[in-house]
């Protein structure tokens, strides 16, 4: 184990994390998701006995980033959204769970048919976050 994480990862079998995502900023999402991707690819995490389990639950304005609709976004944001969605598809291939809150989808006027089909749709994202937490996942909120 890397010396820098001796205290934090001491005696852990693996990392189980659910990220509660509410930010609708495409540029912020790309920065945050790049950092999260680095976490589960870090050697100190990889050498733990159990493979890390990550889940993301999207709600609030973050649901806009999962839609093929681009209404309300600036031209610069569109490239960031496409980059973000490509990152999500790659994360799915790597075993990360992704869920979108349909309550937020409705509240933000997003047509559910425009959502990325790869992402699981749940009625209320808070129930999912609570469920993952009850299963032993640590909750990290990305405002």
Short mmCIF file of N, CA and C in Angstrom, two decimals, residues 44-99:
data_model
loop_
_atom_site.label_atom_id
_atom_site.label_comp_id
_atom_site.label_asym_id
_atom_site.label_seq_id
_atom_site.Cartn_x
_atom_site.Cartn_y
_atom_site.Cartn_z
N UNK A 44 -3.12 2.22 -5.00
CA UNK A 44 -3.44 1.96 -3.59
C UNK A 44 -4.84 1.37 -3.43
N UNK A 45 -5.74 1.70 -4.33
CA UNK A 45 -7.10 1.15 -4.30
C UNK A 45 -7.15 -0.20 -5.01
N UNK A 46 -6.44 -0.31 -6.10
CA UNK A 46 -6.43 -1.55 -6.88
C UNK A 46 -5.87 -2.72 -6.08
N UNK A 47 -4.89 -2.47 -5.22
CA UNK A 47 -4.27 -3.58 -4.48
C UNK A 47 -5.09 -4.02 -3.26
N UNK A 48 -6.17 -3.31 -2.96
CA UNK A 48 -7.04 -3.76 -1.86
C UNK A 48 -7.64 -5.12 -2.25
N UNK A 49 -7.94 -5.97 -1.28
CA UNK A 49 -8.43 -7.33 -1.59
C UNK A 49 -9.70 -7.36 -2.45
N UNK A 50 -10.57 -6.37 -2.29
CA UNK A 50 -11.82 -6.35 -3.06
C UNK A 50 -11.82 -5.19 -4.04
N UNK A 51 -12.36 -5.45 -5.22
CA UNK A 51 -12.47 -4.42 -6.25
C UNK A 51 -13.39 -3.30 -5.74
N UNK A 52 -13.04 -2.04 -6.01
CA UNK A 52 -13.89 -0.94 -5.54
C UNK A 52 -15.26 -0.99 -6.21
N UNK A 53 -16.28 -0.57 -5.46
CA UNK A 53 -17.64 -0.48 -5.99
C UNK A 53 -18.04 0.99 -5.95
N UNK A 54 -18.39 1.52 -7.12
CA UNK A 54 -18.81 2.91 -7.21
C UNK A 54 -20.18 2.99 -7.85
N UNK A 55 -20.99 3.88 -7.31
CA UNK A 55 -22.30 4.18 -7.88
C UNK A 55 -22.48 5.69 -7.88
N UNK A 56 -23.12 6.18 -8.92
CA UNK A 56 -23.44 7.60 -9.01
C UNK A 56 -24.95 7.71 -9.13
N UNK A 57 -25.53 8.61 -8.36
CA UNK A 57 -26.95 8.89 -8.47
C UNK A 57 -27.09 10.37 -8.82
N UNK A 58 -27.70 10.64 -9.97
CA UNK A 58 -27.84 12.00 -10.47
C UNK A 58 -29.22 12.54 -10.14
N UNK A 59 -29.25 13.74 -9.59
CA UNK A 59 -30.51 14.43 -9.35
C UNK A 59 -30.28 15.92 -9.49
N UNK A 60 -31.28 16.71 -9.16
CA UNK A 60 -31.23 18.17 -9.34
C UNK A 60 -30.83 18.49 -10.78
N UNK A 61 -30.11 19.57 -10.99
CA UNK A 61 -29.79 20.00 -12.36
C UNK A 61 -28.80 19.08 -13.07
N UNK A 62 -28.19 18.15 -12.34
CA UNK A 62 -27.25 17.21 -12.97
C UNK A 62 -27.95 16.35 -14.02
N UNK A 63 -29.26 16.17 -13.88
CA UNK A 63 -29.97 15.32 -14.85
C UNK A 63 -29.91 15.90 -16.25
N UNK A 64 -29.73 17.21 -16.38
CA UNK A 64 -29.63 17.84 -17.69
C UNK A 64 -28.42 17.33 -18.47
N UNK A 65 -27.38 16.93 -17.73
CA UNK A 65 -26.15 16.47 -18.37
C UNK A 65 -26.30 15.08 -18.98
N UNK A 66 -27.39 14.40 -18.67
CA UNK A 66 -27.59 13.04 -19.14
C UNK A 66 -28.54 12.97 -20.33
N UNK A 67 -29.00 14.12 -20.78
CA UNK A 67 -29.99 14.20 -21.85
C UNK A 67 -29.32 14.53 -23.19
N UNK A 68 -29.95 14.09 -24.26
CA UNK A 68 -29.48 14.47 -25.59
C UNK A 68 -29.96 15.88 -25.94
N UNK A 69 -30.89 16.41 -25.17
CA UNK A 69 -31.36 17.79 -25.37
C UNK A 69 -30.29 18.77 -24.93
N UNK A 70 -30.17 19.87 -25.65
CA UNK A 70 -29.13 20.86 -25.33
C UNK A 70 -29.71 22.23 -25.04
N UNK A 71 -31.01 22.30 -24.84
CA UNK A 71 -31.67 23.57 -24.55
C UNK A 71 -31.13 24.17 -23.26
N UNK A 72 -30.83 25.47 -23.30
CA UNK A 72 -30.35 26.17 -22.11
C UNK A 72 -28.85 26.12 -21.92
N UNK A 73 -28.15 25.43 -22.79
CA UNK A 73 -26.69 25.35 -22.66
C UNK A 73 -26.03 26.24 -23.70
N UNK A 74 -24.89 26.80 -23.34
CA UNK A 74 -24.08 27.59 -24.26
C UNK A 74 -23.35 26.65 -25.22
N UNK A 75 -22.87 27.19 -26.32
CA UNK A 75 -22.16 26.39 -27.32
C UNK A 75 -20.96 25.67 -26.71
N UNK A 76 -20.20 26.34 -25.84
CA UNK A 76 -19.03 25.73 -25.20
C UNK A 76 -19.42 24.57 -24.31
N UNK A 77 -20.61 24.65 -23.71
CA UNK A 77 -21.07 23.60 -22.82
C UNK A 77 -21.36 22.29 -23.56
N UNK A 78 -21.76 22.39 -24.80
CA UNK A 78 -22.17 21.19 -25.55
C UNK A 78 -21.00 20.22 -25.70
N UNK A 79 -19.83 20.72 -26.03
CA UNK A 79 -18.64 19.85 -26.14
C UNK A 79 -18.32 19.22 -24.78
N UNK A 80 -18.49 20.00 -23.70
CA UNK A 80 -18.24 19.47 -22.35
C UNK A 80 -19.24 18.36 -22.00
N UNK A 81 -20.49 18.54 -22.40
CA UNK A 81 -21.52 17.52 -22.14
C UNK A 81 -21.20 16.24 -22.89
N UNK A 82 -20.81 16.37 -24.14
CA UNK A 82 -20.46 15.18 -24.94
C UNK A 82 -19.26 14.46 -24.33
N UNK A 83 -18.28 15.21 -23.87
CA UNK A 83 -17.12 14.62 -23.21
C UNK A 83 -17.55 13.91 -21.93
N UNK A 84 -18.43 14.54 -21.17
CA UNK A 84 -18.93 13.97 -19.93
C UNK A 84 -19.68 12.66 -20.19
N UNK A 85 -20.55 12.67 -21.17
CA UNK A 85 -21.31 11.46 -21.49
C UNK A 85 -20.39 10.33 -21.97
N UNK A 86 -19.35 10.66 -22.70
CA UNK A 86 -18.38 9.65 -23.12
C UNK A 86 -17.66 9.05 -21.90
N UNK A 87 -17.32 9.91 -20.94
CA UNK A 87 -16.70 9.42 -19.70
C UNK A 87 -17.64 8.47 -18.97
N UNK A 88 -18.92 8.83 -18.89
CA UNK A 88 -19.89 7.96 -18.22
C UNK A 88 -19.99 6.60 -18.90
N UNK A 89 -20.00 6.59 -20.22
CA UNK A 89 -20.07 5.31 -20.94
C UNK A 89 -18.84 4.45 -20.64
N UNK A 90 -17.69 5.08 -20.57
CA UNK A 90 -16.47 4.34 -20.25
C UNK A 90 -16.54 3.80 -18.82
N UNK A 91 -17.04 4.60 -17.89
CA UNK A 91 -17.16 4.16 -16.50
C UNK A 91 -18.13 2.98 -16.39
N UNK A 92 -19.20 3.01 -17.16
CA UNK A 92 -20.14 1.89 -17.17
C UNK A 92 -19.44 0.61 -17.60
N UNK A 93 -18.62 0.71 -18.63
CA UNK A 93 -17.87 -0.46 -19.11
C UNK A 93 -16.93 -0.99 -18.04
N UNK A 94 -16.49 -0.11 -17.15
CA UNK A 94 -15.57 -0.49 -16.08
C UNK A 94 -16.30 -0.95 -14.82
N UNK A 95 -17.64 -1.03 -14.88
CA UNK A 95 -18.41 -1.58 -13.77
C UNK A 95 -19.01 -0.58 -12.81
N UNK A 96 -18.91 0.70 -13.10
CA UNK A 96 -19.52 1.72 -12.25
C UNK A 96 -21.03 1.73 -12.50
N UNK A 97 -21.81 1.87 -11.42
CA UNK A 97 -23.27 1.93 -11.53
C UNK A 97 -23.70 3.38 -11.67
N UNK A 98 -24.64 3.64 -12.58
CA UNK A 98 -25.14 4.99 -12.80
C UNK A 98 -26.67 4.97 -12.74
N UNK A 99 -27.23 5.89 -11.97
CA UNK A 99 -28.68 6.00 -11.84
C UNK A 99 -29.09 7.46 -11.95
#
